[in-house]
Amino acid sequence: MRNCPVCNVPLEPEAYEGLRILRCPQCQGHLLERARLEAIRRIPEKSLAELEAEAQAGFQGDNPQGLRCPRCHRAMDKRPLAVPGFNLHVDVCCACSLAWLDGGELALAQLAHQGSPKFRDTREQMRRAAARDADPARKAAFDAAVAKLPETPNPVVAGAGAAFCDAILQIVFGVLRPTRL
Ligand SMILES: [Zn+2]
Ligand SMILES: [Zn+2]
C-alpha cells in the first residue's frame, strides 16, 4: 500500500495506456516507475479527446512543495517535465526509481509529445487523425493549431516554444487558459 505524497490517502492501481500505475483518487496524481514515464508519453492508445479531458479535469498547476517518496519516505527531487510553455516538474525518487506527476501532468506530457513534429511523422498520428475526423470542429481547430507549429526539430529551442505552447493551450484548454508561471 502506497499513500499519495500530496494527500496521504491510499493510491489506487490503474491501467494507463496498458501499463499498471498508481493514481490518487483525490488529486488525480500518478505514481509510476521512472522508466515507464517515457514509454507512456509515446504510447498513442488514448485519444486526443481522452487526454484533453484528463488534463482539464486533473490539472491544478504544478505543486511547488517538496514531496516525500511514497515508498521510502525520503525527499524526492524535482526534475523538469518537458511540456513547452508550462513550468512543470516531475518529483522523482532516485533510490526507488519512482516518479510522481501531479494531476493532469501525465496527460499534458502526452499532448506535448503528440504536438511535436517528430510525433506528427509517425503512423500513430495517422490513427489519431481518423478519430479527430469524427469531429469536424475539433479537427479544424487542431489543424489550425498544428499549422502554426514551427518546423524546427525541437520546438523548445530557437524561441519557438511560445508558438508551440499557444497551440497546445488552444487544443487543451480552449479559452480556459491557466496562469502561466
Ligand atoms: Zn493525492
Ligand atoms: Zn523512494
Short mmCIF file of N, CA and C and ligand atoms in Angstrom, two decimals:
data_model
loop_
_atom_site.label_atom_id
_atom_site.label_comp_id
_atom_site.label_asym_id
_atom_site.label_seq_id
_atom_site.Cartn_x
_atom_site.Cartn_y
_atom_site.Cartn_z
N MET A 1 0.85 -1.21 0.00
CA MET A 1 0.00 0.00 0.00
C MET A 1 0.87 1.24 0.00
N ARG A 2 0.65 2.10 -0.99
CA ARG A 2 1.38 3.38 -1.05
C ARG A 2 0.38 4.52 -0.90
N ASN A 3 0.77 5.53 -0.15
CA ASN A 3 -0.09 6.69 0.01
C ASN A 3 0.34 7.82 -0.91
N CYS A 4 -0.63 8.64 -1.29
CA CYS A 4 -0.34 9.82 -2.11
C CYS A 4 0.61 10.74 -1.36
N PRO A 5 1.70 11.20 -2.02
CA PRO A 5 2.65 12.09 -1.34
C PRO A 5 2.07 13.48 -1.09
N VAL A 6 0.95 13.80 -1.72
CA VAL A 6 0.32 15.11 -1.52
C VAL A 6 -0.84 15.01 -0.53
N CYS A 7 -1.74 14.03 -0.75
CA CYS A 7 -2.99 13.92 0.05
C CYS A 7 -2.89 12.90 1.18
N ASN A 8 -1.92 12.01 1.11
CA ASN A 8 -1.74 10.96 2.11
C ASN A 8 -2.92 9.99 2.18
N VAL A 9 -3.62 9.81 1.08
CA VAL A 9 -4.65 8.76 1.01
C VAL A 9 -4.09 7.63 0.15
N PRO A 10 -4.60 6.40 0.34
CA PRO A 10 -4.04 5.28 -0.43
C PRO A 10 -4.19 5.48 -1.94
N LEU A 11 -3.10 5.20 -2.66
CA LEU A 11 -3.14 5.26 -4.12
C LEU A 11 -3.83 4.01 -4.65
N GLU A 12 -4.47 4.15 -5.80
CA GLU A 12 -5.22 3.05 -6.39
C GLU A 12 -4.57 2.61 -7.70
N PRO A 13 -4.49 1.28 -7.90
CA PRO A 13 -3.92 0.81 -9.17
C PRO A 13 -4.81 1.19 -10.35
N GLU A 14 -4.17 1.51 -11.45
CA GLU A 14 -4.90 1.91 -12.64
C GLU A 14 -4.14 1.41 -13.86
N ALA A 15 -4.86 0.90 -14.83
CA ALA A 15 -4.23 0.53 -16.11
C ALA A 15 -4.22 1.76 -16.98
N TYR A 16 -3.03 2.30 -17.24
CA TYR A 16 -2.90 3.53 -18.02
C TYR A 16 -2.11 3.22 -19.27
N GLU A 17 -2.74 3.37 -20.41
CA GLU A 17 -2.09 3.04 -21.68
C GLU A 17 -1.53 1.62 -21.63
N GLY A 18 -2.23 0.73 -20.96
CA GLY A 18 -1.80 -0.67 -20.92
C GLY A 18 -0.77 -0.96 -19.85
N LEU A 19 -0.28 0.07 -19.15
CA LEU A 19 0.71 -0.14 -18.09
C LEU A 19 0.04 0.09 -16.74
N ARG A 20 0.42 -0.72 -15.76
CA ARG A 20 -0.18 -0.60 -14.44
C ARG A 20 0.58 0.45 -13.64
N ILE A 21 -0.13 1.49 -13.26
CA ILE A 21 0.48 2.53 -12.44
C ILE A 21 -0.48 2.85 -11.30
N LEU A 22 -0.08 3.75 -10.39
CA LEU A 22 -0.93 4.10 -9.25
C LEU A 22 -1.44 5.52 -9.41
N ARG A 23 -2.72 5.72 -9.03
CA ARG A 23 -3.33 7.03 -9.17
C ARG A 23 -3.97 7.43 -7.84
N CYS A 24 -3.89 8.73 -7.50
CA CYS A 24 -4.56 9.22 -6.30
C CYS A 24 -6.01 9.56 -6.63
N PRO A 25 -6.97 8.99 -5.89
CA PRO A 25 -8.38 9.27 -6.17
C PRO A 25 -8.77 10.71 -5.84
N GLN A 26 -7.96 11.41 -5.06
CA GLN A 26 -8.29 12.79 -4.70
C GLN A 26 -7.69 13.80 -5.68
N CYS A 27 -6.35 13.81 -5.79
CA CYS A 27 -5.70 14.85 -6.60
C CYS A 27 -5.43 14.39 -8.03
N GLN A 28 -5.71 13.12 -8.33
CA GLN A 28 -5.54 12.56 -9.68
C GLN A 28 -4.08 12.52 -10.12
N GLY A 29 -3.15 12.62 -9.15
CA GLY A 29 -1.74 12.48 -9.49
C GLY A 29 -1.42 11.02 -9.77
N HIS A 30 -0.26 10.80 -10.42
CA HIS A 30 0.14 9.44 -10.80
C HIS A 30 1.52 9.10 -10.25
N LEU A 31 1.66 7.90 -9.75
CA LEU A 31 2.95 7.36 -9.33
C LEU A 31 3.30 6.22 -10.27
N LEU A 32 4.50 6.28 -10.85
CA LEU A 32 4.91 5.23 -11.76
C LEU A 32 6.42 5.07 -11.74
N GLU A 33 6.87 3.95 -12.30
CA GLU A 33 8.30 3.75 -12.43
C GLU A 33 8.85 4.76 -13.42
N ARG A 34 10.02 5.32 -13.09
CA ARG A 34 10.59 6.34 -13.97
C ARG A 34 10.76 5.83 -15.39
N ALA A 35 11.17 4.58 -15.50
CA ALA A 35 11.43 4.02 -16.83
C ALA A 35 10.15 3.99 -17.67
N ARG A 36 9.02 3.94 -17.00
CA ARG A 36 7.77 3.85 -17.74
C ARG A 36 7.25 5.21 -18.21
N LEU A 37 7.79 6.27 -17.60
CA LEU A 37 7.28 7.60 -17.94
C LEU A 37 7.46 7.91 -19.42
N GLU A 38 8.66 7.67 -19.91
CA GLU A 38 8.93 7.98 -21.32
C GLU A 38 8.12 7.06 -22.23
N ALA A 39 7.98 5.81 -21.81
CA ALA A 39 7.19 4.88 -22.61
C ALA A 39 5.75 5.34 -22.72
N ILE A 40 5.19 5.77 -21.60
CA ILE A 40 3.79 6.20 -21.61
C ILE A 40 3.60 7.44 -22.48
N ARG A 41 4.58 8.35 -22.45
CA ARG A 41 4.46 9.55 -23.27
C ARG A 41 4.29 9.19 -24.74
N ARG A 42 4.93 8.09 -25.14
CA ARG A 42 4.97 7.76 -26.56
C ARG A 42 3.88 6.79 -26.97
N ILE A 43 3.12 6.28 -26.02
CA ILE A 43 2.07 5.34 -26.38
C ILE A 43 0.82 6.10 -26.80
N PRO A 44 0.35 5.88 -27.99
CA PRO A 44 -0.75 6.68 -28.51
C PRO A 44 -2.13 6.04 -28.37
N GLU A 45 -2.32 5.19 -27.38
CA GLU A 45 -3.59 4.49 -27.29
C GLU A 45 -4.74 5.42 -26.90
N LYS A 46 -4.46 6.35 -26.01
CA LYS A 46 -5.54 7.24 -25.60
C LYS A 46 -5.83 8.25 -26.70
N SER A 47 -7.10 8.54 -26.88
CA SER A 47 -7.47 9.52 -27.90
C SER A 47 -7.13 10.92 -27.42
N LEU A 48 -7.03 11.83 -28.38
CA LEU A 48 -6.78 13.22 -28.04
C LEU A 48 -7.86 13.73 -27.08
N ALA A 49 -9.11 13.35 -27.35
CA ALA A 49 -10.22 13.80 -26.51
C ALA A 49 -10.07 13.28 -25.08
N GLU A 50 -9.64 12.03 -24.96
CA GLU A 50 -9.46 11.47 -23.62
C GLU A 50 -8.36 12.22 -22.86
N LEU A 51 -7.26 12.51 -23.57
CA LEU A 51 -6.16 13.22 -22.92
C LEU A 51 -6.57 14.64 -22.54
N GLU A 52 -7.31 15.29 -23.43
CA GLU A 52 -7.79 16.64 -23.13
C GLU A 52 -8.66 16.63 -21.88
N ALA A 53 -9.59 15.66 -21.83
CA ALA A 53 -10.50 15.58 -20.68
C ALA A 53 -9.70 15.33 -19.40
N GLU A 54 -8.70 14.46 -19.51
CA GLU A 54 -7.90 14.14 -18.34
C GLU A 54 -7.09 15.35 -17.87
N ALA A 55 -6.53 16.08 -18.82
CA ALA A 55 -5.74 17.26 -18.46
C ALA A 55 -6.62 18.34 -17.83
N GLN A 56 -7.80 18.53 -18.41
CA GLN A 56 -8.69 19.56 -17.90
C GLN A 56 -9.22 19.21 -16.52
N ALA A 57 -9.55 17.92 -16.32
CA ALA A 57 -10.13 17.50 -15.05
C ALA A 57 -9.10 17.48 -13.94
N GLY A 58 -7.87 17.11 -14.29
CA GLY A 58 -6.89 16.86 -13.24
C GLY A 58 -5.91 17.98 -12.98
N PHE A 59 -5.69 18.86 -13.96
CA PHE A 59 -4.58 19.80 -13.82
C PHE A 59 -4.93 20.95 -12.88
N GLN A 60 -4.18 21.06 -11.78
CA GLN A 60 -4.38 22.13 -10.81
C GLN A 60 -3.15 23.02 -10.73
N GLY A 61 -2.23 22.83 -11.66
CA GLY A 61 -0.97 23.55 -11.59
C GLY A 61 0.09 22.69 -10.94
N ASP A 62 1.33 23.05 -11.18
CA ASP A 62 2.44 22.29 -10.65
C ASP A 62 2.55 22.51 -9.15
N ASN A 63 2.66 21.42 -8.40
CA ASN A 63 2.76 21.52 -6.94
C ASN A 63 4.19 21.91 -6.56
N PRO A 64 4.38 23.11 -5.96
CA PRO A 64 5.74 23.57 -5.68
C PRO A 64 6.36 22.94 -4.43
N GLN A 65 5.53 22.31 -3.60
CA GLN A 65 6.07 21.83 -2.33
C GLN A 65 6.92 20.56 -2.51
N GLY A 66 7.90 20.44 -1.64
CA GLY A 66 8.73 19.25 -1.69
C GLY A 66 7.93 18.04 -1.21
N LEU A 67 8.09 16.92 -1.90
CA LEU A 67 7.32 15.72 -1.55
C LEU A 67 8.25 14.63 -1.05
N ARG A 68 7.65 13.70 -0.33
CA ARG A 68 8.41 12.55 0.15
C ARG A 68 7.98 11.32 -0.61
N CYS A 69 8.95 10.46 -0.92
CA CYS A 69 8.70 9.25 -1.70
C CYS A 69 7.66 8.37 -0.98
N PRO A 70 6.61 7.95 -1.67
CA PRO A 70 5.59 7.12 -1.04
C PRO A 70 6.13 5.76 -0.59
N ARG A 71 7.29 5.35 -1.13
CA ARG A 71 7.83 4.04 -0.78
C ARG A 71 8.86 4.14 0.35
N CYS A 72 9.90 4.98 0.16
CA CYS A 72 10.99 5.02 1.15
C CYS A 72 10.91 6.26 2.05
N HIS A 73 10.00 7.19 1.72
CA HIS A 73 9.74 8.40 2.51
C HIS A 73 10.90 9.37 2.55
N ARG A 74 11.88 9.18 1.66
CA ARG A 74 12.94 10.18 1.55
C ARG A 74 12.45 11.33 0.66
N ALA A 75 13.13 12.48 0.79
CA ALA A 75 12.74 13.64 -0.03
C ALA A 75 12.93 13.33 -1.50
N MET A 76 11.94 13.70 -2.31
CA MET A 76 12.03 13.48 -3.74
C MET A 76 12.66 14.70 -4.41
N ASP A 77 13.31 14.47 -5.56
CA ASP A 77 13.91 15.56 -6.34
C ASP A 77 12.94 16.04 -7.41
N LYS A 78 13.00 17.34 -7.68
CA LYS A 78 12.16 17.88 -8.76
C LYS A 78 12.97 17.93 -10.05
N ARG A 79 12.39 17.40 -11.12
CA ARG A 79 13.03 17.42 -12.44
C ARG A 79 12.05 18.05 -13.42
N PRO A 80 12.56 18.82 -14.38
CA PRO A 80 11.67 19.47 -15.35
C PRO A 80 10.89 18.43 -16.16
N LEU A 81 9.62 18.74 -16.41
CA LEU A 81 8.80 17.90 -17.27
C LEU A 81 8.65 18.63 -18.60
N ALA A 82 8.99 17.95 -19.68
CA ALA A 82 9.07 18.60 -20.99
C ALA A 82 7.70 18.87 -21.57
N VAL A 83 7.06 19.93 -21.09
CA VAL A 83 5.84 20.44 -21.70
C VAL A 83 6.10 21.92 -21.99
N PRO A 84 6.42 22.25 -23.24
CA PRO A 84 6.84 23.62 -23.58
C PRO A 84 5.81 24.66 -23.13
N GLY A 85 6.30 25.72 -22.50
CA GLY A 85 5.43 26.80 -22.08
C GLY A 85 4.88 26.63 -20.68
N PHE A 86 4.92 25.41 -20.17
CA PHE A 86 4.48 25.16 -18.81
C PHE A 86 5.72 24.94 -17.94
N ASN A 87 5.70 25.49 -16.75
CA ASN A 87 6.80 25.26 -15.81
C ASN A 87 6.41 24.09 -14.91
N LEU A 88 6.56 22.87 -15.44
CA LEU A 88 6.12 21.68 -14.72
C LEU A 88 7.30 20.85 -14.27
N HIS A 89 7.07 20.10 -13.20
CA HIS A 89 8.13 19.25 -12.67
C HIS A 89 7.59 17.87 -12.33
N VAL A 90 8.47 16.90 -12.49
CA VAL A 90 8.21 15.56 -12.00
C VAL A 90 8.97 15.41 -10.70
N ASP A 91 8.33 14.83 -9.70
CA ASP A 91 9.04 14.51 -8.45
C ASP A 91 9.54 13.08 -8.57
N VAL A 92 10.86 12.94 -8.39
CA VAL A 92 11.44 11.61 -8.56
C VAL A 92 12.18 11.17 -7.30
N CYS A 93 12.12 9.87 -7.04
CA CYS A 93 12.96 9.25 -6.02
C CYS A 93 13.98 8.39 -6.75
N CYS A 94 15.24 8.81 -6.69
CA CYS A 94 16.28 8.09 -7.42
C CYS A 94 16.51 6.71 -6.82
N ALA A 95 16.39 6.60 -5.50
CA ALA A 95 16.63 5.32 -4.84
C ALA A 95 15.61 4.28 -5.28
N CYS A 96 14.35 4.69 -5.39
CA CYS A 96 13.28 3.75 -5.74
C CYS A 96 12.96 3.76 -7.23
N SER A 97 13.55 4.70 -7.97
CA SER A 97 13.22 4.84 -9.40
C SER A 97 11.73 5.05 -9.62
N LEU A 98 11.16 5.90 -8.76
CA LEU A 98 9.74 6.22 -8.90
C LEU A 98 9.58 7.68 -9.33
N ALA A 99 8.51 7.95 -10.05
CA ALA A 99 8.20 9.30 -10.48
C ALA A 99 6.78 9.64 -10.09
N TRP A 100 6.59 10.88 -9.60
CA TRP A 100 5.26 11.36 -9.25
C TRP A 100 4.91 12.52 -10.16
N LEU A 101 3.72 12.43 -10.78
CA LEU A 101 3.23 13.54 -11.60
C LEU A 101 1.93 14.05 -11.00
N ASP A 102 1.85 15.37 -10.83
CA ASP A 102 0.63 15.97 -10.29
C ASP A 102 -0.53 15.74 -11.26
N GLY A 103 -1.74 15.93 -10.75
CA GLY A 103 -2.93 15.67 -11.54
C GLY A 103 -2.89 16.35 -12.90
N GLY A 104 -3.17 15.60 -13.95
CA GLY A 104 -3.23 16.16 -15.30
C GLY A 104 -1.91 16.27 -16.02
N GLU A 105 -0.79 16.17 -15.26
CA GLU A 105 0.52 16.39 -15.89
C GLU A 105 0.90 15.27 -16.85
N LEU A 106 0.46 14.05 -16.54
CA LEU A 106 0.78 12.94 -17.43
C LEU A 106 0.09 13.14 -18.78
N ALA A 107 -1.16 13.56 -18.75
CA ALA A 107 -1.90 13.82 -19.99
C ALA A 107 -1.27 14.98 -20.75
N LEU A 108 -0.85 16.03 -20.03
CA LEU A 108 -0.21 17.18 -20.68
C LEU A 108 1.09 16.76 -21.35
N ALA A 109 1.86 15.90 -20.67
CA ALA A 109 3.12 15.43 -21.24
C ALA A 109 2.86 14.66 -22.54
N GLN A 110 1.79 13.87 -22.54
CA GLN A 110 1.46 13.13 -23.75
C GLN A 110 1.00 14.05 -24.87
N LEU A 111 0.19 15.04 -24.51
CA LEU A 111 -0.28 16.00 -25.51
C LEU A 111 0.90 16.77 -26.12
N ALA A 112 1.86 17.15 -25.26
CA ALA A 112 3.02 17.88 -25.76
C ALA A 112 3.81 17.01 -26.72
N HIS A 113 3.93 15.73 -26.37
CA HIS A 113 4.67 14.83 -27.25
C HIS A 113 3.94 14.67 -28.58
N GLN A 114 2.62 14.58 -28.52
CA GLN A 114 1.84 14.43 -29.75
C GLN A 114 1.93 15.65 -30.65
N GLY A 115 2.10 16.83 -30.02
CA GLY A 115 2.17 18.05 -30.80
C GLY A 115 3.54 18.27 -31.42
N SER A 116 4.51 17.45 -31.05
CA SER A 116 5.86 17.65 -31.56
C SER A 116 5.94 17.19 -33.02
N PRO A 117 6.78 17.87 -33.81
CA PRO A 117 6.92 17.50 -35.23
C PRO A 117 7.30 16.03 -35.41
N LYS A 118 8.11 15.53 -34.48
CA LYS A 118 8.54 14.14 -34.60
C LYS A 118 7.31 13.22 -34.54
N PHE A 119 6.43 13.53 -33.61
CA PHE A 119 5.26 12.67 -33.47
C PHE A 119 4.37 12.75 -34.69
N ARG A 120 4.31 13.95 -35.26
CA ARG A 120 3.42 14.12 -36.41
C ARG A 120 3.81 13.22 -37.57
N ASP A 121 5.07 12.82 -37.58
CA ASP A 121 5.54 11.99 -38.69
C ASP A 121 5.26 10.51 -38.47
N THR A 122 4.73 10.17 -37.36
CA THR A 122 4.59 8.75 -37.06
C THR A 122 3.25 8.19 -37.50
N ARG A 123 3.23 6.92 -37.62
CA ARG A 123 1.99 6.26 -38.02
C ARG A 123 0.89 6.45 -36.99
N GLU A 124 1.29 6.52 -35.72
CA GLU A 124 0.29 6.69 -34.66
C GLU A 124 -0.54 7.94 -34.89
N GLN A 125 0.12 8.97 -35.38
CA GLN A 125 -0.60 10.22 -35.63
C GLN A 125 -1.69 10.00 -36.67
N MET A 126 -1.42 9.14 -37.61
CA MET A 126 -2.42 8.86 -38.64
C MET A 126 -3.68 8.24 -38.02
N ARG A 127 -3.43 7.37 -37.04
CA ARG A 127 -4.58 6.74 -36.39
C ARG A 127 -5.40 7.77 -35.62
N ARG A 128 -4.72 8.70 -35.00
CA ARG A 128 -5.44 9.74 -34.25
C ARG A 128 -6.24 10.62 -35.19
N ALA A 129 -5.71 10.87 -36.34
CA ALA A 129 -6.41 11.73 -37.30
C ALA A 129 -7.77 11.14 -37.63
N ALA A 130 -7.83 9.83 -37.70
CA ALA A 130 -9.10 9.18 -38.01
C ALA A 130 -10.13 9.49 -36.93
N ALA A 131 -9.69 9.49 -35.68
CA ALA A 131 -10.60 9.79 -34.57
C ALA A 131 -11.03 11.25 -34.62
N ARG A 132 -10.11 12.14 -34.94
CA ARG A 132 -10.44 13.56 -34.99
C ARG A 132 -11.42 13.87 -36.11
N ASP A 133 -11.32 13.12 -37.20
CA ASP A 133 -12.19 13.39 -38.33
C ASP A 133 -13.67 13.23 -37.96
N ALA A 134 -13.92 12.48 -36.88
CA ALA A 134 -15.30 12.29 -36.45
C ALA A 134 -15.89 13.60 -35.90
N ASP A 135 -15.04 14.54 -35.56
CA ASP A 135 -15.49 15.82 -35.01
C ASP A 135 -14.91 16.96 -35.87
N PRO A 136 -15.64 17.43 -36.85
CA PRO A 136 -15.10 18.42 -37.80
C PRO A 136 -14.62 19.70 -37.14
N ALA A 137 -15.35 20.18 -36.14
CA ALA A 137 -14.94 21.43 -35.49
C ALA A 137 -13.61 21.24 -34.78
N ARG A 138 -13.49 20.11 -34.08
CA ARG A 138 -12.24 19.83 -33.37
C ARG A 138 -11.09 19.65 -34.34
N LYS A 139 -11.37 18.98 -35.45
CA LYS A 139 -10.33 18.74 -36.44
C LYS A 139 -9.84 20.07 -37.02
N ALA A 140 -10.77 20.96 -37.31
CA ALA A 140 -10.39 22.26 -37.87
C ALA A 140 -9.52 23.04 -36.88
N ALA A 141 -9.91 22.99 -35.61
CA ALA A 141 -9.14 23.70 -34.58
C ALA A 141 -7.75 23.09 -34.44
N PHE A 142 -7.70 21.76 -34.49
CA PHE A 142 -6.40 21.08 -34.35
C PHE A 142 -5.50 21.39 -35.55
N ASP A 143 -6.09 21.32 -36.75
CA ASP A 143 -5.31 21.60 -37.96
C ASP A 143 -4.75 23.01 -37.94
N ALA A 144 -5.59 23.96 -37.48
CA ALA A 144 -5.14 25.34 -37.42
C ALA A 144 -4.01 25.49 -36.42
N ALA A 145 -4.12 24.79 -35.29
CA ALA A 145 -3.08 24.86 -34.27
C ALA A 145 -1.80 24.23 -34.77
N VAL A 146 -1.93 23.08 -35.43
CA VAL A 146 -0.75 22.38 -35.93
C VAL A 146 -0.07 23.20 -37.02
N ALA A 147 -0.86 23.89 -37.83
CA ALA A 147 -0.30 24.70 -38.91
C ALA A 147 0.60 25.80 -38.37
N LYS A 148 0.30 26.24 -37.14
CA LYS A 148 1.09 27.31 -36.54
C LYS A 148 2.36 26.79 -35.85
N LEU A 149 2.45 25.47 -35.73
CA LEU A 149 3.63 24.92 -35.06
C LEU A 149 4.87 25.16 -35.91
N PRO A 150 5.98 25.47 -35.26
CA PRO A 150 7.22 25.66 -36.00
C PRO A 150 7.73 24.33 -36.55
N GLU A 151 8.53 24.42 -37.60
CA GLU A 151 9.03 23.20 -38.23
C GLU A 151 10.38 22.77 -37.67
N THR A 152 10.83 23.44 -36.61
CA THR A 152 12.11 23.06 -36.03
C THR A 152 11.98 21.70 -35.38
N PRO A 153 13.08 20.91 -35.37
CA PRO A 153 13.03 19.58 -34.78
C PRO A 153 12.62 19.62 -33.30
N ASN A 154 13.11 20.61 -32.61
CA ASN A 154 12.78 20.74 -31.19
C ASN A 154 12.13 22.10 -30.96
N PRO A 155 10.82 22.11 -30.70
CA PRO A 155 10.12 23.40 -30.57
C PRO A 155 10.55 24.21 -29.36
N VAL A 156 11.28 23.61 -28.44
CA VAL A 156 11.70 24.36 -27.26
C VAL A 156 12.81 25.34 -27.61
N VAL A 157 13.65 24.95 -28.59
CA VAL A 157 14.77 25.79 -28.96
C VAL A 157 14.33 26.83 -29.98
N ALA A 158 15.22 27.73 -30.31
CA ALA A 158 15.02 28.72 -31.37
C ALA A 158 13.83 29.63 -31.10
N GLY A 159 13.49 29.80 -29.82
CA GLY A 159 12.43 30.73 -29.47
C GLY A 159 11.07 30.33 -29.98
N ALA A 160 10.92 29.09 -30.38
CA ALA A 160 9.65 28.65 -30.94
C ALA A 160 8.71 28.10 -29.88
N GLY A 161 9.21 28.06 -28.64
CA GLY A 161 8.40 27.46 -27.58
C GLY A 161 7.07 28.15 -27.37
N ALA A 162 7.04 29.45 -27.55
CA ALA A 162 5.80 30.19 -27.29
C ALA A 162 4.71 29.78 -28.26
N ALA A 163 5.05 29.65 -29.53
CA ALA A 163 4.06 29.25 -30.53
C ALA A 163 3.55 27.84 -30.23
N PHE A 164 4.46 27.00 -29.86
CA PHE A 164 4.05 25.63 -29.53
C PHE A 164 3.13 25.63 -28.33
N CYS A 165 3.50 26.41 -27.34
CA CYS A 165 2.69 26.50 -26.12
C CYS A 165 1.30 27.00 -26.44
N ASP A 166 1.20 28.03 -27.27
CA ASP A 166 -0.11 28.57 -27.62
C ASP A 166 -0.96 27.50 -28.30
N ALA A 167 -0.33 26.72 -29.15
CA ALA A 167 -1.07 25.68 -29.86
C ALA A 167 -1.60 24.63 -28.89
N ILE A 168 -0.74 24.23 -27.98
CA ILE A 168 -1.15 23.22 -27.00
C ILE A 168 -2.25 23.78 -26.10
N LEU A 169 -2.07 25.01 -25.66
CA LEU A 169 -3.07 25.62 -24.78
C LEU A 169 -4.41 25.71 -25.49
N GLN A 170 -4.36 26.06 -26.76
CA GLN A 170 -5.58 26.20 -27.53
C GLN A 170 -6.29 24.85 -27.64
N ILE A 171 -5.50 23.82 -27.87
CA ILE A 171 -6.07 22.49 -28.02
C ILE A 171 -6.64 22.01 -26.69
N VAL A 172 -5.88 22.18 -25.64
CA VAL A 172 -6.26 21.57 -24.36
C VAL A 172 -7.30 22.39 -23.61
N PHE A 173 -7.07 23.66 -23.53
CA PHE A 173 -7.89 24.44 -22.62
C PHE A 173 -8.88 25.37 -23.31
N GLY A 174 -8.81 25.50 -24.62
CA GLY A 174 -9.70 26.44 -25.27
C GLY A 174 -9.48 27.82 -24.70
N VAL A 175 -10.52 28.45 -24.21
CA VAL A 175 -10.35 29.80 -23.66
C VAL A 175 -9.93 29.75 -22.19
N LEU A 176 -10.01 28.58 -21.59
CA LEU A 176 -9.68 28.47 -20.17
C LEU A 176 -8.18 28.35 -19.98
N ARG A 177 -7.48 29.45 -20.14
CA ARG A 177 -6.04 29.39 -20.03
C ARG A 177 -5.59 29.40 -18.58
N PRO A 178 -4.69 28.50 -18.22
CA PRO A 178 -4.17 28.52 -16.87
C PRO A 178 -3.17 29.67 -16.69
N THR A 179 -2.95 30.05 -15.47
CA THR A 179 -1.95 31.07 -15.20
C THR A 179 -0.58 30.53 -15.56
N ARG A 180 0.12 31.28 -16.38
CA ARG A 180 1.46 30.82 -16.76
C ARG A 180 2.46 31.27 -15.73
N LEU A 181 3.36 30.40 -15.38
CA LEU A 181 4.36 30.71 -14.35
C LEU A 181 5.61 31.26 -14.98
ZN ZN B 1 -3.40 12.95 -3.92
ZN ZN B 2 11.90 6.17 -2.57
#
